[in-house]
Amino acid sequence: MARQDEQLTEEAINAALGLLPDWKYQEGLVTVYKTSTAANALALIAAVGQIAEEQNHHPDLEWRYNRVFLRYVSHDAGGQVTQRDVAAATAVSEAAAKTGAAAQPERYPAS
């Protein structure tokens, strides 16, 4: 479980995003992955689920045909971004690359 004092600063989030080109900051770490088919989107969702179970850290997730929308924040740290979110986003980026999913963080809906 994350604590409030584990929240990343804006500077730390920006530094992390420099290593996470698939993601952007929008009230959390967010992205959209586009896959070639709905079945491939479901395979990516399964991979995200496996990562979530292994890390005991689960994203907000939406599935729309061949797109998977993801958002990571640490709810137990006041809905802020922590190192756990960065680690999860990193693992998801690796899984997405293996499935051939294309990152489209700019398609994440505005708040």
N, CA, C and O atoms as a DFTB+ gen file, in Angstrom:
444 C
 N C O
     1  1       0.834      -1.181       0.000
     2  2       0.000       0.000       0.000
     3  2       0.877       1.242       0.000
     4  3       1.889       1.320       0.696
     5  1       0.462       2.191      -0.788
     6  2       1.195       3.461      -0.848
     7  2       0.740       4.369       0.277
     8  3      -0.366       4.237       0.800
     9  1       1.602       5.280       0.633
    10  2       1.260       6.284       1.645
    11  2       1.258       7.647       0.980
    12  3       1.850       7.843      -0.082
    13  1       0.584       8.580       1.624
    14  2       0.517       9.943       1.091
    15  2       1.906      10.524       0.861
    16  3       2.108      11.277      -0.091
    17  1       2.867      10.183       1.719
    18  2       4.199      10.769       1.577
    19  2       5.007      10.126       0.452
    20  3       6.145      10.523       0.205
    21  1       4.428       9.135      -0.233
    22  2       5.103       8.505      -1.369
    23  2       4.691       9.133      -2.701
    24  3       5.127       8.682      -3.760
    25  1       3.863      10.161      -2.652
    26  2       3.434      10.842      -3.866
    27  2       4.640      11.422      -4.585
    28  3       5.542      11.972      -3.953
    29  1       4.657      11.300      -5.900
    30  2       5.752      11.870      -6.676
    31  2       5.496      13.350      -6.912
    32  3       4.355      13.782      -7.073
    33  1       6.566      14.108      -6.929
    34  2       6.474      15.525      -7.257
    35  2       6.242      15.671      -8.758
    36  3       6.428      14.722      -9.520
    37  1       5.843      16.848      -9.166
    38  2       5.666      17.117     -10.597
    39  2       6.979      16.874     -11.348
    40  3       6.978      16.332     -12.454
    41  1       8.079      17.273     -10.748
    42  2       9.395      17.066     -11.372
    43  2       9.693      15.576     -11.536
    44  3      10.195      15.158     -12.579
    45  1       9.392      14.782     -10.529
    46  2       9.631      13.335     -10.603
    47  2       8.709      12.679     -11.625
    48  3       9.124      11.759     -12.330
    49  1       7.469      13.139     -11.712
    50  2       6.545      12.598     -12.714
    51  2       7.061      12.911     -14.114
    52  3       7.071      12.040     -14.984
    53  1       7.488      14.143     -14.332
    54  2       8.021      14.527     -15.649
    55  2       9.262      13.719     -16.006
    56  3       9.442      13.336     -17.162
    57  1      10.115      13.460     -15.024
    58  2      11.308      12.643     -15.276
    59  2      10.899      11.225     -15.649
    60  3      11.478      10.637     -16.563
    61  1       9.916      10.668     -14.959
    62  2       9.435       9.319     -15.270
    63  2       8.834       9.274     -16.666
    64  3       9.059       8.320     -17.411
    65  1       8.075      10.295     -17.022
    66  2       7.455      10.327     -18.351
    67  2       8.502      10.398     -19.460
    68  3       8.249       9.968     -20.585
    69  1       9.667      10.937     -19.144
    70  2      10.753      10.947     -20.112
    71  2      11.197       9.546     -20.495
    72  3      11.761       9.334     -21.569
    73  1      10.939       8.588     -19.606
    74  2      11.275       7.184     -19.857
    75  2      10.050       6.360     -20.250
    76  3      10.154       5.155     -20.481
    77  1       8.894       7.013     -20.323
    78  2       7.632       6.330     -20.643
    79  2       6.945       7.031     -21.811
    80  3       5.944       7.718     -21.606
    81  1       7.456       6.875     -23.024
    82  2       6.877       7.607     -24.155
    83  2       5.443       7.203     -24.487
    84  3       4.748       7.937     -25.189
    85  1       4.989       6.053     -23.996
    86  2       3.612       5.604     -24.248
    87  2       2.593       6.331     -23.382
    88  3       1.391       6.181     -23.602
    89  1       3.032       7.105     -22.414
    90  2       2.153       7.661     -21.392
    91  2       2.233       9.175     -21.347
    92  3       3.190       9.781     -21.829
    93  1       1.190       9.783     -20.748
    94  2       1.198      11.211     -20.445
    95  2       0.563      11.385     -19.067
    96  3      -0.056      10.467     -18.529
    97  1       0.731      12.572     -18.516
    98  2       0.108      12.871     -17.234
    99  2      -1.191      13.608     -17.474
   100  3      -1.230      14.625     -18.165
   101  1      -2.257      13.077     -16.890
   102  2      -3.567      13.726     -16.929
   103  2      -4.338      13.233     -15.708
   104  3      -5.127      12.293     -15.797
   105  1      -4.105      13.868     -14.588
   106  2      -4.672      13.417     -13.316
   107  2      -4.328      11.947     -13.066
   108  3      -5.158      11.177     -12.582
   109  1      -3.126      11.582     -13.394
   110  2      -2.603      10.229     -13.291
   111  2      -1.785       9.934     -14.531
   112  3      -1.697      10.763     -15.437
   113  1      -1.190       8.759     -14.572
   114  2      -0.494       8.318     -15.775
   115  2      -1.529       7.655     -16.663
   116  3      -2.178       6.694     -16.249
   117  1      -1.692       8.160     -17.887
   118  2      -2.739       7.666     -18.773
   119  2      -2.186       7.346     -20.149
   120  3      -1.178       7.903     -20.583
   121  1      -2.877       6.427     -20.827
   122  2      -2.567       6.125     -22.218
   123  2      -3.734       5.398     -22.852
   124  3      -4.683       4.985     -22.184
   125  1      -3.634       5.255     -24.155
   126  2      -4.546       4.431     -24.940
   127  2      -3.670       3.557     -25.818
   128  3      -2.734       4.039     -26.455
   129  1      -3.980       2.270     -25.845
   130  2      -3.299       1.359     -26.756
   131  2      -4.286       0.908     -27.816
   132  3      -5.396       0.476     -27.508
   133  1      -3.865       1.013     -29.070
   134  2      -4.678       0.535     -30.192
   135  2      -4.084      -0.778     -30.666
   136  3      -2.878      -0.895     -30.878
   137  1      -4.959      -1.768     -30.830
   138  2      -4.544      -3.073     -31.322
   139  2      -5.205      -3.326     -32.675
   140  3      -6.084      -2.572     -33.092
   141  1      -4.785      -4.372     -33.348
   142  2      -5.322      -4.651     -34.682
   143  2      -6.725      -5.241     -34.645
   144  3      -7.475      -5.115     -35.612
   145  1      -7.085      -5.883     -33.542
   146  2      -8.406      -6.513     -33.427
   147  2      -8.901      -6.422     -31.989
   148  3      -8.140      -6.127     -31.068
   149  1     -10.171      -6.678     -31.823
   150  2     -10.736      -6.738     -30.475
   151  2     -10.107      -7.874     -29.681
   152  3      -9.860      -7.735     -28.483
   153  1      -9.849      -8.986     -30.339
   154  2      -9.225     -10.125     -29.652
   155  2      -7.842      -9.752     -29.133
   156  3      -7.458     -10.158     -28.036
   157  1      -7.097      -8.982     -29.913
   158  2      -5.776      -8.547     -29.450
   159  2      -5.898      -7.562     -28.291
   160  3      -5.057      -7.555     -27.391
   161  1      -6.934      -6.737     -28.308
   162  2      -7.174      -5.835     -27.175
   163  2      -7.442      -6.650     -25.916
   164  3      -6.941      -6.320     -24.841
   165  1      -8.224      -7.701     -26.046
   166  2      -8.497      -8.558     -24.890
   167  2      -7.235      -9.259     -24.404
   168  3      -7.059      -9.451     -23.201
   169  1      -6.361      -9.641     -25.321
   170  2      -5.088     -10.255     -24.919
   171  2      -4.243      -9.244     -24.130
   172  3      -3.598      -9.604     -23.145
   173  1      -4.251      -7.984     -24.566
   174  2      -3.527      -6.951     -23.828
   175  2      -4.156      -6.750     -22.453
   176  3      -3.439      -6.604     -21.463
   177  1      -5.472      -6.742     -22.380
   178  2      -6.153      -6.601     -21.096
   179  2      -5.773      -7.751     -20.168
   180  3      -5.565      -7.541     -18.973
   181  1      -5.682      -8.950     -20.705
   182  2      -5.268     -10.096     -19.884
   183  2      -3.847      -9.891     -19.358
   184  3      -3.557     -10.211     -18.205
   185  1      -2.968      -9.361     -20.200
   186  2      -1.594      -9.102     -19.769
   187  2      -1.571      -8.023     -18.687
   188  3      -0.816      -8.129     -17.721
   189  1      -2.389      -6.992     -18.844
   190  2      -2.479      -5.940     -17.828
   191  2      -2.999      -6.524     -16.524
   192  3      -2.526      -6.169     -15.445
   193  1      -3.971      -7.419     -16.626
   194  2      -4.505      -8.074     -15.434
   195  2      -3.452      -8.893     -14.710
   196  3      -3.391      -8.892     -13.481
   197  1      -2.628      -9.588     -15.469
   198  2      -1.557     -10.385     -14.865
   199  2      -0.555      -9.485     -14.148
   200  3      -0.121      -9.787     -13.036
   201  1      -0.196      -8.387     -14.787
   202  2       0.720      -7.423     -14.160
   203  2       0.099      -6.866     -12.884
   204  3       0.770      -6.742     -11.859
   205  1      -1.178      -6.535     -12.954
   206  2      -1.871      -5.980     -11.791
   207  2      -1.854      -6.955     -10.622
   208  3      -1.634      -6.552      -9.480
   209  1      -2.080      -8.215     -10.896
   210  2      -2.063      -9.217      -9.831
   211  2      -0.661      -9.395      -9.266
   212  3      -0.487      -9.501      -8.052
   213  1       0.332      -9.429     -10.135
   214  2       1.716      -9.602      -9.682
   215  2       2.175      -8.426      -8.824
   216  3       2.885      -8.612      -7.836
   217  1       1.768      -7.223      -9.203
   218  2       2.216      -6.027      -8.487
   219  2       1.230      -5.590      -7.405
   220  3       1.517      -4.675      -6.633
   221  1       0.082      -6.237      -7.352
   222  2      -0.996      -5.838      -6.445
   223  2      -1.297      -4.345      -6.598
   224  3      -1.420      -3.608      -5.620
   225  1      -1.410      -3.932      -7.856
   226  2      -1.699      -2.538      -8.188
   227  2      -2.497      -2.547      -9.485
   228  3      -2.003      -2.987     -10.523
   229  1      -3.717      -2.064      -9.422
   230  2      -4.660      -2.229     -10.525
   231  2      -5.021      -0.882     -11.147
   232  3      -5.294       0.082     -10.431
   233  1      -5.024      -0.817     -12.483
   234  2      -5.356       0.442     -13.159
   235  2      -6.865       0.607     -13.313
   236  3      -7.635      -0.343     -13.165
   237  1      -7.260       1.830     -13.611
   238  2      -8.591       2.068     -14.153
   239  2      -8.471       1.706     -15.630
   240  3      -7.526       2.134     -16.294
   241  1      -9.406       0.933     -16.147
   242  2      -9.281       0.395     -17.494
   243  2     -10.631       0.431     -18.188
   244  3     -11.661       0.119     -17.589
   245  1     -10.616       0.815     -19.454
   246  2     -11.799       0.743     -20.311
   247  2     -11.391       0.081     -21.615
   248  3     -10.279       0.269     -22.109
   249  1     -12.315      -0.696     -22.160
   250  2     -12.078      -1.388     -23.426
   251  2     -13.127      -0.929     -24.421
   252  3     -14.325      -0.970     -24.141
   253  1     -12.669      -0.496     -25.580
   254  2     -13.562      -0.098     -26.671
   255  2     -13.047      -0.723     -27.961
   256  3     -12.130      -0.199     -28.594
   257  1     -13.632      -1.825     -28.336
   258  2     -13.287      -2.616     -29.513
   259  2     -11.784      -2.912     -29.577
   260  3     -11.325      -3.861     -28.941
   261  1     -11.018      -2.131     -30.321
   262  2      -9.584      -2.424     -30.446
   263  2      -8.710      -1.415     -29.704
   264  3      -7.524      -1.270     -29.998
   265  1      -9.316      -0.720     -28.736
   266  2      -8.551       0.237     -27.938
   267  2      -8.721      -0.053     -26.450
   268  3      -9.804      -0.395     -25.977
   269  1      -7.614       0.095     -25.736
   270  2      -7.603      -0.107     -24.289
   271  2      -7.141       1.201     -23.658
   272  3      -6.054       1.698     -23.953
   273  1      -7.984       1.751     -22.786
   274  2      -7.715       3.013     -22.097
   275  2      -7.273       2.678     -20.676
   276  3      -7.958       1.947     -19.961
   277  1      -6.127       3.216     -20.275
   278  2      -5.565       2.908     -18.963
   279  2      -5.233       4.179     -18.194
   280  3      -4.803       5.185     -18.759
   281  1      -5.446       4.097     -16.898
   282  2      -5.075       5.208     -16.007
   283  2      -4.542       4.610     -14.714
   284  3      -5.193       3.781     -14.079
   285  1      -3.353       5.044     -14.339
   286  2      -2.750       4.636     -13.076
   287  2      -2.652       5.822     -12.129
   288  3      -2.091       6.861     -12.476
   289  1      -3.204       5.659     -10.931
   290  2      -2.983       6.519      -9.779
   291  2      -3.002       5.604      -8.572
   292  3      -3.521       4.489      -8.634
   293  1      -2.447       6.066      -7.497
   294  2      -2.479       5.289      -6.257
   295  2      -3.613       5.825      -5.395
   296  3      -3.470       6.844      -4.719
   297  1      -4.736       5.125      -5.429
   298  2      -5.913       5.551      -4.677
   299  2      -5.620       5.613      -3.182
   300  3      -6.184       6.438      -2.463
   301  1      -4.733       4.732      -2.722
   302  2      -4.390       4.707      -1.302
   303  2      -3.384       5.797      -0.930
   304  3      -2.968       5.897       0.225
   305  1      -2.996       6.611      -1.913
   306  2      -2.129       7.771      -1.655
   307  2      -2.866       9.036      -2.083
   308  3      -2.263       9.981      -2.591
   309  1      -4.155       9.035      -1.873
   310  2      -4.944      10.223      -2.181
   311  2      -5.169      10.455      -3.660
   312  3      -5.417      11.588      -4.072
   313  1      -5.088       9.398      -4.477
   314  2      -5.303       9.544      -5.909
   315  2      -4.154      10.209      -6.635
   316  3      -4.327      10.753      -7.726
   317  1      -2.975      10.164      -6.024
   318  2      -1.790      10.776      -6.622
   319  2      -0.920       9.707      -7.283
   320  3      -1.133       8.511      -7.085
   321  1       0.052      10.148      -8.062
   322  2       0.988       9.248      -8.726
   323  2       2.128       8.919      -7.767
   324  3       2.702       9.805      -7.134
   325  1       2.443       7.629      -7.674
   326  2       3.559       7.153      -6.866
   327  2       4.474       6.302      -7.740
   328  3       4.189       6.061      -8.913
   329  1       5.565       5.857      -7.152
   330  2       6.497       4.992      -7.885
   331  2       5.812       3.700      -8.320
   332  3       6.185       3.124      -9.342
   333  1       4.825       3.239      -7.569
   334  2       4.080       2.034      -7.973
   335  2       3.400       2.230      -9.322
   336  3       3.336       1.301     -10.127
   337  1       2.896       3.429      -9.571
   338  2       2.244       3.712     -10.850
   339  2       3.259       3.697     -11.987
   340  3       2.986       3.182     -13.072
   341  1       4.419       4.262     -11.729
   342  2       5.484       4.273     -12.730
   343  2       5.918       2.845     -13.050
   344  3       6.085       2.496     -14.219
   345  1       6.099       2.027     -12.034
   346  2       6.507       0.632     -12.252
   347  2       5.447      -0.125     -13.041
   348  3       5.775      -0.906     -13.935
   349  1       4.182       0.103     -12.716
   350  2       3.103      -0.581     -13.426
   351  2       3.042      -0.125     -14.878
   352  3       2.906      -0.952     -15.779
   353  1       3.142       1.183     -15.117
   354  2       3.107       1.701     -16.483
   355  2       4.274       1.160     -17.304
   356  3       4.115       0.855     -18.486
   357  1       5.430       1.042     -16.687
   358  2       6.592       0.483     -17.373
   359  2       6.330      -0.955     -17.796
   360  3       6.611      -1.328     -18.935
   361  1       5.799      -1.757     -16.896
   362  2       5.504      -3.159     -17.203
   363  2       4.440      -3.277     -18.282
   364  3       4.538      -4.138     -19.156
   365  1       3.430      -2.426     -18.231
   366  2       2.370      -2.459     -19.242
   367  2       2.930      -2.061     -20.610
   368  3       2.563      -2.658     -21.622
   369  1       3.804      -1.072     -20.652
   370  2       4.418      -0.680     -21.925
   371  2       5.176      -1.844     -22.551
   372  3       5.118      -2.058     -23.762
   373  1       5.882      -2.587     -21.720
   374  2       6.615      -3.757     -22.216
   375  2       5.654      -4.810     -22.747
   376  3       5.895      -5.385     -23.809
   377  1       4.575      -5.069     -22.030
   378  2       3.579      -6.052     -22.473
   379  2       2.904      -5.597     -23.763
   380  3       2.669      -6.407     -24.660
   381  1       2.592      -4.313     -23.860
   382  2       1.950      -3.786     -25.060
   383  2       2.857      -3.941     -26.278
   384  3       2.393      -4.288     -27.365
   385  1       4.145      -3.684     -26.092
   386  2       5.096      -3.834     -27.197
   387  2       5.123      -5.278     -27.689
   388  3       5.223      -5.521     -28.892
   389  1       5.035      -6.227     -26.779
   390  2       5.040      -7.647     -27.159
   391  2       3.798      -8.036     -27.947
   392  3       3.848      -8.940     -28.780
   393  1       2.682      -7.358     -27.688
   394  2       1.449      -7.684     -28.403
   395  2       1.297      -6.880     -29.694
   396  3       0.359      -7.107     -30.459
   397  1       2.213      -5.944     -29.938
   398  2       2.139      -5.121     -31.135
   399  2       1.168      -3.963     -31.020
   400  3       0.814      -3.354     -32.030
   401  1       0.731      -3.648     -29.814
   402  2      -0.194      -2.536     -29.609
   403  2       0.533      -1.207     -29.822
   404  3       1.702      -1.060     -29.468
   405  1      -0.169      -0.261     -30.398
   406  2       0.389       1.069     -30.642
   407  2      -0.128       2.038     -29.590
   408  3      -1.334       2.142     -29.368
   409  1       0.788       2.742     -28.948
   410  2       0.390       3.724     -27.943
   411  2      -0.148       4.975     -28.617
   412  3       0.418       5.478     -29.587
   413  1      -1.257       5.462     -28.076
   414  2      -1.869       6.707     -28.549
   415  2      -2.306       7.538     -27.345
   416  3      -3.498       7.793     -27.171
   417  1      -1.355       7.961     -26.512
   418  2      -1.743       8.690     -25.302
   419  2      -2.546       9.957     -25.591
   420  3      -3.341      10.392     -24.757
   421  1      -2.345      10.538     -26.746
   422  2      -3.084      11.753     -27.109
   423  2      -4.579      11.480     -27.278
   424  3      -5.375      12.418     -27.280
   425  1      -4.972      10.214     -27.418
   426  2      -6.393       9.863     -27.585
   427  2      -7.102       9.661     -26.245
   428  3      -8.306       9.405     -26.217
   429  1      -6.367       9.775     -25.138
   430  2      -7.029       9.645     -23.847
   431  2      -7.958      10.841     -23.664
   432  3      -7.530      11.982     -23.834
   433  1      -9.225      10.599     -23.320
   434  2     -10.185      11.707     -23.238
   435  2      -9.792      12.766     -22.223
   436  3      -9.267      12.462     -21.152
   437  1     -10.056      14.011     -22.579
   438  2      -9.797      15.121     -21.670
   439  2     -10.766      15.032     -20.492
   440  3     -11.899      14.574     -20.636
   441  1     -10.306      15.471     -19.343
   442  2     -11.134      15.439     -18.131
   443  2     -12.241      16.457     -18.212
   444  3     -13.040      16.577     -17.283
